[in-house]
mmCIF file of C-alpha atoms in Angstrom:
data_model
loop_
_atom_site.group_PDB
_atom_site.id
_atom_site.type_symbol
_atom_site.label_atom_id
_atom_site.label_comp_id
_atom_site.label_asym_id
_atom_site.label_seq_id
_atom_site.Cartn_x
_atom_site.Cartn_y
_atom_site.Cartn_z
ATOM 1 C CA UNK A 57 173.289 -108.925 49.125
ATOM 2 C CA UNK A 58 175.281 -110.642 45.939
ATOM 3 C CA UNK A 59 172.175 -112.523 45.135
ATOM 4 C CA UNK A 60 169.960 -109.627 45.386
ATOM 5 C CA UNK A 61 171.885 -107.998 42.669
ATOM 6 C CA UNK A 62 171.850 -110.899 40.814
ATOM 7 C CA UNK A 63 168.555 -111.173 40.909
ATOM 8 C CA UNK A 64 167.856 -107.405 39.756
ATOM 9 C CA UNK A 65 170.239 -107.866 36.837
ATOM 10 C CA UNK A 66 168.523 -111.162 35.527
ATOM 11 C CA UNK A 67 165.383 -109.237 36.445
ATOM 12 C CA UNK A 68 166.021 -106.349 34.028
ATOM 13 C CA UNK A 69 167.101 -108.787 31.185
ATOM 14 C CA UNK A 70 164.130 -110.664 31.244
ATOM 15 C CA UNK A 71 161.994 -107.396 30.802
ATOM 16 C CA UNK A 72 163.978 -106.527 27.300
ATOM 17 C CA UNK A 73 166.405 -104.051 29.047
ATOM 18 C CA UNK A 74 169.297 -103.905 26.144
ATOM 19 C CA UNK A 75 172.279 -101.342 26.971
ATOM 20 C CA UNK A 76 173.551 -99.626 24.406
ATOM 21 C CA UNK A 77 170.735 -99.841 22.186
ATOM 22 C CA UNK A 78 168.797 -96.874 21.019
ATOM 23 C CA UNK A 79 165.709 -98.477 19.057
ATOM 24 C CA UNK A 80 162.395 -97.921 20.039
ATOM 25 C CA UNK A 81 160.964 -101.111 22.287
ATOM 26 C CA UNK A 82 158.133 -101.665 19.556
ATOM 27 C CA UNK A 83 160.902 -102.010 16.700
ATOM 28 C CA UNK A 84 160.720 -105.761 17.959
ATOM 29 C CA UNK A 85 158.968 -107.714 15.636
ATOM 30 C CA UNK A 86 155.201 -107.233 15.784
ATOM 31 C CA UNK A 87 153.448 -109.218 18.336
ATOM 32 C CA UNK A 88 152.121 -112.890 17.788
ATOM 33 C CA UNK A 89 149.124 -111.718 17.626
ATOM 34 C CA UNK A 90 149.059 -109.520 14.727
ATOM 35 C CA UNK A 91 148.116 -112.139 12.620
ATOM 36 C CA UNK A 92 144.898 -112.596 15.027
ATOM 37 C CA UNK A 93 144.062 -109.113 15.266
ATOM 38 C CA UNK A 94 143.924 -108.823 11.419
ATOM 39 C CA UNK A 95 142.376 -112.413 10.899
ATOM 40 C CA UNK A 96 139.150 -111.576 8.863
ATOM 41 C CA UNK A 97 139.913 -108.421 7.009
ATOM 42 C CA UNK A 98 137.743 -107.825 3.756
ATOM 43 C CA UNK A 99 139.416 -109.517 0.933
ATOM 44 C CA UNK A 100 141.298 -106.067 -0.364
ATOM 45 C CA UNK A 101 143.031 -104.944 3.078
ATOM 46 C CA UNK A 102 143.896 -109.281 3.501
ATOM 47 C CA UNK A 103 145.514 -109.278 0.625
ATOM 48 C CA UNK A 104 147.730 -106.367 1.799
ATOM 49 C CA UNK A 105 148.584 -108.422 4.909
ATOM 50 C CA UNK A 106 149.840 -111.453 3.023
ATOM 51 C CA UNK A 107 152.909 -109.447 1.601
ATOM 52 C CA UNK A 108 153.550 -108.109 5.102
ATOM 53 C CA UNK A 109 156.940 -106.781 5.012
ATOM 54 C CA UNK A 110 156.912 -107.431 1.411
ATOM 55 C CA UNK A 111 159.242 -104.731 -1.290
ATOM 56 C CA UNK A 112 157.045 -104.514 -4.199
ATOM 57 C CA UNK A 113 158.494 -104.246 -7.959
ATOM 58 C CA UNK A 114 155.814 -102.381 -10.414
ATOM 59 C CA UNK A 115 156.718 -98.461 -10.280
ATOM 60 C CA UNK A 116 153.738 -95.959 -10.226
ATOM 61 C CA UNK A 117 151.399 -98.188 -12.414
ATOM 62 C CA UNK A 118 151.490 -100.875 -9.970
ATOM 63 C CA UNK A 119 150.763 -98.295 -6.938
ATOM 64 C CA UNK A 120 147.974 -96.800 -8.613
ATOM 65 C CA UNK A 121 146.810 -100.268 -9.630
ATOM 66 C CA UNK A 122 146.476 -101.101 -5.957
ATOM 67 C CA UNK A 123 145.154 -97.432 -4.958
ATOM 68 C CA UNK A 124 142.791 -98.613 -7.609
ATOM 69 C CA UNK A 125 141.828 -101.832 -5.717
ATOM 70 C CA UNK A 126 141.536 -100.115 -2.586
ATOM 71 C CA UNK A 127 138.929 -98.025 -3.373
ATOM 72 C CA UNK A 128 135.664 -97.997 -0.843
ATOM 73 C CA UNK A 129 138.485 -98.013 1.875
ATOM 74 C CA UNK A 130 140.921 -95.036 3.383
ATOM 75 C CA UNK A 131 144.279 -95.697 2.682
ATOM 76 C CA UNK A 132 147.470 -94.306 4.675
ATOM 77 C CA UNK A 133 150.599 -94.347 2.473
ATOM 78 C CA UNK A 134 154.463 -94.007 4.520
ATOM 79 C CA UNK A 135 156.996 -92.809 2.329
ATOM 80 C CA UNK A 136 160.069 -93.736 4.514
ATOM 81 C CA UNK A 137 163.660 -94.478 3.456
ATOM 82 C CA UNK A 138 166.252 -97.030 5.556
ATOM 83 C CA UNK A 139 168.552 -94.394 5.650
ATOM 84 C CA UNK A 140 166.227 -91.422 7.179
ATOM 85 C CA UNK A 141 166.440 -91.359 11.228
ATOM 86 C CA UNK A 142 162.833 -89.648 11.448
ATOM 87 C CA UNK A 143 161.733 -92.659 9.724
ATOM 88 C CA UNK A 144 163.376 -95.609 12.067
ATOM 89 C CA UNK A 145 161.644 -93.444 14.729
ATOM 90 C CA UNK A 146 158.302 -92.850 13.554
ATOM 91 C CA UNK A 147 158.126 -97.044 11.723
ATOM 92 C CA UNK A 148 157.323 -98.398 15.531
ATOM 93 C CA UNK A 149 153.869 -95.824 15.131
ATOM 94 C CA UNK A 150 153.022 -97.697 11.694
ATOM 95 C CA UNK A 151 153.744 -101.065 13.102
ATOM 96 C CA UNK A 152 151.244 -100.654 16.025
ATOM 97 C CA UNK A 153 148.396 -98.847 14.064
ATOM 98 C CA UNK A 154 148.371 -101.348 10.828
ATOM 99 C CA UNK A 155 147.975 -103.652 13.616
ATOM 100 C CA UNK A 156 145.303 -102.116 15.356
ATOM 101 C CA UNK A 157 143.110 -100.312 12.320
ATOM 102 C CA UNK A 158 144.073 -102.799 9.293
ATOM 103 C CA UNK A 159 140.629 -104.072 9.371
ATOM 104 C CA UNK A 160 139.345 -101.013 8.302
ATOM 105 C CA UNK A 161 142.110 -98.983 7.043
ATOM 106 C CA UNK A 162 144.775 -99.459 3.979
ATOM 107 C CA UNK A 163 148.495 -99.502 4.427
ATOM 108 C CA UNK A 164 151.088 -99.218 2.395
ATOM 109 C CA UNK A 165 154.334 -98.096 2.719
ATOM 110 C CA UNK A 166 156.689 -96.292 -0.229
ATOM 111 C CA UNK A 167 160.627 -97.021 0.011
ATOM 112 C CA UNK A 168 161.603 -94.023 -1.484
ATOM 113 C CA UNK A 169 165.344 -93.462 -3.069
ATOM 114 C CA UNK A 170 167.003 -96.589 -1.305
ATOM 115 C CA UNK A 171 168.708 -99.992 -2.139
ATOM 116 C CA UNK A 172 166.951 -103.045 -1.893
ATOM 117 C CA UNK A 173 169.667 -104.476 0.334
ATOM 118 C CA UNK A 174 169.228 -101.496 2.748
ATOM 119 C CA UNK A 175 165.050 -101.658 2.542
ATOM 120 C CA UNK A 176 164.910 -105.028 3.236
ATOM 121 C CA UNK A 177 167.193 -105.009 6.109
ATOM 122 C CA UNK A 178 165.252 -101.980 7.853
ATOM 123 C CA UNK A 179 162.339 -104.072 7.439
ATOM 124 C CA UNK A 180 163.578 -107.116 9.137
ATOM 125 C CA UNK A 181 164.386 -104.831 12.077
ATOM 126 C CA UNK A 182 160.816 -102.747 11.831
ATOM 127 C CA UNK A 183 158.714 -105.434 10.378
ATOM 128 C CA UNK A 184 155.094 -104.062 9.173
ATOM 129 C CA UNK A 185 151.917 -105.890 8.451
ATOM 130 C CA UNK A 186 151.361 -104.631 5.068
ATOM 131 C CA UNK A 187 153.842 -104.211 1.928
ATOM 132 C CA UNK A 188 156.025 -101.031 0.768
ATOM 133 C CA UNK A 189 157.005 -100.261 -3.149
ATOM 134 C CA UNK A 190 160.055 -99.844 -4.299
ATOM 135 C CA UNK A 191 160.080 -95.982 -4.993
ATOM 136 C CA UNK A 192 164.365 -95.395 -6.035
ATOM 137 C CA UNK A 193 163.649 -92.755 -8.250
ATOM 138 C CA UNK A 194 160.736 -91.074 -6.621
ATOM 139 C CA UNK A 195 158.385 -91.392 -9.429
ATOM 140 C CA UNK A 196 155.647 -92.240 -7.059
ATOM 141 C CA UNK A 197 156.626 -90.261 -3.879
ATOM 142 C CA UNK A 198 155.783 -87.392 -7.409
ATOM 143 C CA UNK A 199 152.772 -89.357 -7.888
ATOM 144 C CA UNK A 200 151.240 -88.403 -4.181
ATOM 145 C CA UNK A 201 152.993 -85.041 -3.945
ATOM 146 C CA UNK A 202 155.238 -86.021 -1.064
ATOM 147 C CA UNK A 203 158.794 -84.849 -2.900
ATOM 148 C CA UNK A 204 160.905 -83.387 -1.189
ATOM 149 C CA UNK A 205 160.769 -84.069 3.033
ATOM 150 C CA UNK A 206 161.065 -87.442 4.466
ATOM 151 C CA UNK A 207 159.303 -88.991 5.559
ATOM 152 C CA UNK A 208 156.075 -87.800 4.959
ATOM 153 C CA UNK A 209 152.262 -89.643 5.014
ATOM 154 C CA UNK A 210 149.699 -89.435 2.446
ATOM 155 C CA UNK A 211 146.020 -90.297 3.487
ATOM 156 C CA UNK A 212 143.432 -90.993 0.828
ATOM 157 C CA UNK A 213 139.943 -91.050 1.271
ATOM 158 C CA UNK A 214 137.626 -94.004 0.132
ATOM 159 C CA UNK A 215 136.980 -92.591 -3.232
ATOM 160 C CA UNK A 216 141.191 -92.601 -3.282
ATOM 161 C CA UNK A 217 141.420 -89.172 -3.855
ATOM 162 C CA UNK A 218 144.417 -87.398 -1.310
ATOM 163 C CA UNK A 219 142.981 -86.163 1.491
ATOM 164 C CA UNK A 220 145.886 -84.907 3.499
ATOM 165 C CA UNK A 221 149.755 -84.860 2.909
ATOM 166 C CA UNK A 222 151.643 -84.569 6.160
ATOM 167 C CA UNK A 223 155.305 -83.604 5.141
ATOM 168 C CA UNK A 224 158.080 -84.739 8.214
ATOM 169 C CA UNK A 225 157.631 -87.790 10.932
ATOM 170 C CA UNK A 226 155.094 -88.202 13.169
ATOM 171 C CA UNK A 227 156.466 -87.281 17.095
ATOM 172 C CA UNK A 228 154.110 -90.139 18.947
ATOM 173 C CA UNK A 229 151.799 -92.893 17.642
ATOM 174 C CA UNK A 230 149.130 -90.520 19.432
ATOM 175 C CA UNK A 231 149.573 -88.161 16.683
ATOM 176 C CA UNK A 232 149.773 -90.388 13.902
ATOM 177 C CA UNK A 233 146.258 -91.995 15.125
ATOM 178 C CA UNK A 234 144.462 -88.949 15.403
ATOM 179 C CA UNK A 235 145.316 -88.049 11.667
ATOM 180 C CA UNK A 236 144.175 -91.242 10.682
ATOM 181 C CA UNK A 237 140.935 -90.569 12.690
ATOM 182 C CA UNK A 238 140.835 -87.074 11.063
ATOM 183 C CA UNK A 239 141.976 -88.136 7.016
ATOM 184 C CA UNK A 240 141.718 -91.382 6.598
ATOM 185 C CA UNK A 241 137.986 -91.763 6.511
#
């Protein structure tokens, strides 16, 4: 009997079970494969995956810069902060849909009203396949309307005009993918 329970105990480690730990299972880093699944993005979205994870200097004239590059594609914008719980919970949904859409779809994130220190440690813990910018005043969370409620998504269309501003986190990745289905087109 001893053995048995040994072996359900090393069972239930092996599968990830952590006690005491509240994070989402996808908060692990993204798969080994995420670098296959976006291997042969057009030129624009690749060049978003080589500063995965990356916190971008440049204010709003570097964000509309890139907004500027990304035109012809839809591009989903996460305004998220280290320090907001509704963000650490709805990161995991951003992680897996970059992932699964960023051959077709933009990504960016915004870091809005945060310390470096802070951002870049959430990241380590929710790494994401495409960079955030550096947003401590809020000049460009003004920029796309999204003041005020964190955290909150901004989809823009191909021509990069806003499409949709959803204000608050997302409850499921279910509902995050069906607005990018529905806005980011």
């Amino acid at each position: 009997m001893p053995s048995l329970l040994l072996f359900a105990l090393v069972a239930a480690l092996a599968a990830g079970c952590e006690s005491g730990t509240s994070e989402p299972e996808s908060a692990a880093p993204p798969r080994p494969d995420a670098r296959a699944a976006l291997a042969g993005a057009p030129a624009p979205l690749a060049a978003l995956h080589r500063q995965s994870n990356e916190l971008l200097d440049g204010g709003v004239d570097a964000f509309d810069k890139r907004l500027a590059e990304l035109k012809g594609y839809p591009v989903v914008v996460n305004l998220w902060g280290s320090w907001c719980p509704p963000c650490r919970a709805e990161f995991p949904y951003f992680q897996g849909q970059a992932i699964k859409r960023g051959k077709q779809v933009a990504f960016l994130g915004v870091d809005g009203d945060d310390t470096d220190s802070a951002a870049a440690d959430f990241l380590e813990d929710f790494p994401v396949a495409y960079p955030s910018y550096k947003d401590p005043g809020l000049e460009i969370a003004a920029a796309m309307k999204a003041v005020g409620v964190f955290p909150a998504t901004v989809f823009y269309d191909r021509k990069g005009e806003i499409a949709h501003l959803k204000q608050g986190g997302y409850a499921n990745e279910r509902e995050l993918a069906a607005d990018i289905k529905r806005y980011a087109r």
